[in-house]
Amino acid sequence: MPTAQPPPGPASPEVTEIERALNRITYLSTRARHHERLMALAGVPLDRAAVALLRQIADSEPLRPGELAHRLGVEASHVTRQVQQLQKAGYVTRAPDPDDRRAQRIEITRRGQEAIDRIRDVGVRGMQVALSAWSSEELRQLATLFHRMVDDFLAHAADDAQDSLAAARPES
C-alpha cells in the first residue's frame, strides 16, 4: 500500500498552525526543568528516557527489548541499558518469552506500576489546572481529535515502514 505523498505546494495555514502548536507543546513538556519538577512531585527518581520506557512497558503487554526499542524509535542498546537500570531499581522484571524460551520479555512490577501511576497523576493534575477554563465539551473534543491525530500518525508511520520494507526487497 503506497504512502500518500504530501500535496504539491505549501501546507495549509491550519496544518502549519497545528505543527507549530505541537512543537511548542513538545518543547514545553520535554524541558529538563519540567521533568525534574514532575519527578520531584511524583517522588520518582527517573530520567526522561527511563520514564518513556516505563510508560511504554506499563501501556502494553510484556514485550521483548527489541520490540520496545522499535515502538520507541530508539536503538536496542538504549533499551537494554534502561531496562537494566529499571530492573535494578525494582521497576521491571524479565520473564521468559512463552513463544521462545531463549528470549525474554520485560514486565512492569508493582513498584513500577505505582511509579507510573504517580507520574501520571501529577501530570494529569497539572494539565487539569492548565485547562481549568475549558468546558467539558471542549475537553472532550480535544481528546477525540488528539486520539484521531495520533491514530493517523501511527497509520502513516506504518505505511512508511511497509514502503521501506518493500523498497529493500530485491526484485524477483
Coordinates of C-alpha atoms in Angstrom, one line a residue:
M1 CA 0.0 0.0 0.0
P2 CA 1.7 3.2 -1.1
T3 CA 2.1 6.1 1.3
A4 CA 0.1 9.1 0.4
Q5 CA 2.5 11.9 -0.7
P6 CA 2.1 15.4 0.6
P7 CA 0.2 17.6 -1.9
P8 CA 2.3 19.8 -4.0
G9 CA 2.7 23.4 -2.9
P10 CA 2.7 24.9 0.6
A11 CA 0.9 23.4 3.5
S12 CA -2.5 24.8 4.5
P13 CA -2.4 27.5 7.2
E14 CA -4.3 25.2 9.5
V15 CA -1.7 22.4 9.3
T16 CA 1.1 24.9 9.7
E17 CA -0.5 26.1 12.9
I18 CA -1.1 22.6 14.2
E19 CA 2.6 21.8 13.6
R20 CA 3.7 25.0 15.4
A21 CA 1.4 24.2 18.4
L22 CA 2.7 20.6 18.6
N23 CA 6.3 21.8 18.6
R24 CA 5.5 24.2 21.3
I25 CA 3.8 21.5 23.4
T26 CA 6.6 19.1 22.8
Y27 CA 9.2 21.7 23.8
L28 CA 7.3 22.7 27.0
S29 CA 6.7 19.1 28.0
T30 CA 10.2 17.8 27.4
R31 CA 12.2 20.6 29.1
A32 CA 14.6 19.2 31.8
R33 CA 13.1 21.6 34.5
H34 CA 9.6 20.3 33.7
H35 CA 10.8 16.7 34.0
E36 CA 12.7 17.3 37.2
R37 CA 9.6 19.1 38.8
L38 CA 7.3 16.3 37.7
M39 CA 9.6 13.6 39.1
A40 CA 10.0 15.5 42.4
L41 CA 6.2 15.9 42.8
A42 CA 5.7 12.2 41.9
G43 CA 8.6 11.1 44.2
V44 CA 10.1 9.1 41.4
P45 CA 13.9 9.4 40.7
L46 CA 13.9 8.6 36.9
D47 CA 15.4 10.3 33.9
R48 CA 13.3 11.1 30.9
A49 CA 14.4 8.1 28.9
A50 CA 13.6 5.7 31.7
V51 CA 10.1 7.3 32.2
A52 CA 9.3 7.0 28.4
L53 CA 10.4 3.3 28.5
L54 CA 8.5 2.6 31.8
R55 CA 5.3 4.2 30.3
Q56 CA 5.6 2.0 27.2
I57 CA 6.0 -1.1 29.3
A58 CA 3.1 -0.1 31.5
D59 CA 0.8 0.5 28.5
S60 CA 1.5 -2.8 26.7
E61 CA 1.7 -6.5 27.2
P62 CA 5.2 -7.8 28.2
L63 CA 7.5 -7.2 25.2
R64 CA 11.0 -8.2 24.1
P65 CA 13.6 -5.4 24.4
G66 CA 13.8 -5.2 20.6
E67 CA 10.0 -4.6 20.3
L68 CA 10.3 -1.9 22.9
A69 CA 13.1 -0.2 21.0
H70 CA 11.0 -0.4 17.8
R71 CA 8.0 1.2 19.5
L72 CA 10.0 4.0 21.0
G73 CA 12.0 4.5 17.8
V74 CA 15.4 4.1 19.5
E75 CA 18.4 1.7 19.3
A76 CA 18.1 -1.6 21.1
S77 CA 21.2 -0.8 23.1
H78 CA 19.5 2.2 24.7
V79 CA 16.6 0.0 25.8
T80 CA 19.0 -2.6 27.1
R81 CA 20.7 -0.1 29.3
Q82 CA 17.5 1.5 30.5
V83 CA 15.9 -1.9 31.3
Q84 CA 19.0 -2.9 33.3
Q85 CA 18.6 0.3 35.4
L86 CA 14.8 -0.1 35.8
Q87 CA 15.3 -3.8 36.8
K88 CA 18.0 -2.8 39.3
A89 CA 15.6 -0.3 40.8
G90 CA 12.8 -2.8 41.0
Y91 CA 10.5 -1.2 38.4
V92 CA 10.6 -4.0 35.8
T93 CA 11.4 -7.7 35.7
R94 CA 12.4 -10.1 32.9
A95 CA 10.3 -13.2 32.2
P96 CA 10.9 -16.0 29.7
D97 CA 9.1 -15.4 26.4
P98 CA 6.4 -18.2 26.2
D99 CA 6.9 -18.4 22.4
D100 CA 10.7 -18.7 22.6
R101 CA 12.3 -19.7 26.0
R102 CA 15.6 -18.3 24.8
A103 CA 14.2 -14.8 24.6
Q104 CA 12.9 -12.6 27.4
R105 CA 10.0 -10.2 27.8
I106 CA 10.1 -7.1 30.0
E107 CA 7.2 -6.8 32.5
I108 CA 6.4 -4.0 34.9
T109 CA 6.4 -4.7 38.6
R110 CA 4.0 -3.5 41.2
R111 CA 6.6 -0.8 42.2
G112 CA 7.0 0.2 38.5
Q113 CA 3.2 0.5 38.1
E114 CA 2.9 2.6 41.3
A115 CA 5.6 4.9 40.0
I116 CA 3.9 5.3 36.6
D117 CA 0.6 5.9 38.4
R118 CA 2.1 8.7 40.5
I119 CA 3.8 10.3 37.4
R120 CA 0.5 10.2 35.5
D121 CA -1.4 11.6 38.5
V122 CA 0.9 14.6 38.8
G123 CA 0.8 15.2 35.0
V124 CA -3.0 15.0 34.9
R125 CA -3.4 17.3 37.9
G126 CA -1.1 19.8 36.2
M127 CA -3.0 19.5 33.0
Q128 CA -6.3 19.9 34.9
V129 CA -5.0 23.2 36.3
A130 CA -3.8 24.5 32.9
L131 CA -7.1 23.6 31.2
S132 CA -9.4 24.6 34.0
A133 CA -11.1 27.3 32.0
W134 CA -12.1 24.8 29.2
S135 CA -15.6 23.4 29.2
S136 CA -16.2 19.6 29.4
E137 CA -17.3 19.7 25.8
E138 CA -14.1 21.4 24.7
L139 CA -12.0 18.9 26.6
R140 CA -14.0 16.0 25.1
Q141 CA -13.5 17.4 21.6
L142 CA -9.8 18.0 22.1
A143 CA -9.3 14.4 23.5
T144 CA -11.2 13.0 20.5
L145 CA -9.2 15.0 18.0
F146 CA -5.9 14.2 19.7
H147 CA -6.6 10.5 19.6
R148 CA -7.7 10.7 16.0
M149 CA -4.5 12.6 15.1
V150 CA -2.3 10.0 16.9
D151 CA -4.1 7.1 15.1
D152 CA -3.5 8.8 11.8
F153 CA 0.2 9.5 12.6
L154 CA 0.6 5.8 13.6
A155 CA -1.1 4.6 10.4
H156 CA 1.2 6.9 8.3
A157 CA 4.2 5.6 10.2
A158 CA 3.1 2.0 9.5
D159 CA 2.7 2.8 5.8
D160 CA 6.2 4.4 5.7
A161 CA 7.6 1.2 7.3
Q162 CA 5.9 -1.0 4.8
D163 CA 7.1 1.1 2.0
S164 CA 10.7 0.9 3.3
L165 CA 10.5 -2.9 3.6
A166 CA 9.1 -3.2 0.1
A167 CA 11.8 -0.9 -1.3
A168 CA 14.5 -3.0 0.4
R169 CA 13.3 -6.3 -1.0
P170 CA 15.1 -7.4 -4.2
E171 CA 13.0 -7.7 -7.3
S172 CA 12.1 -11.2 -8.3

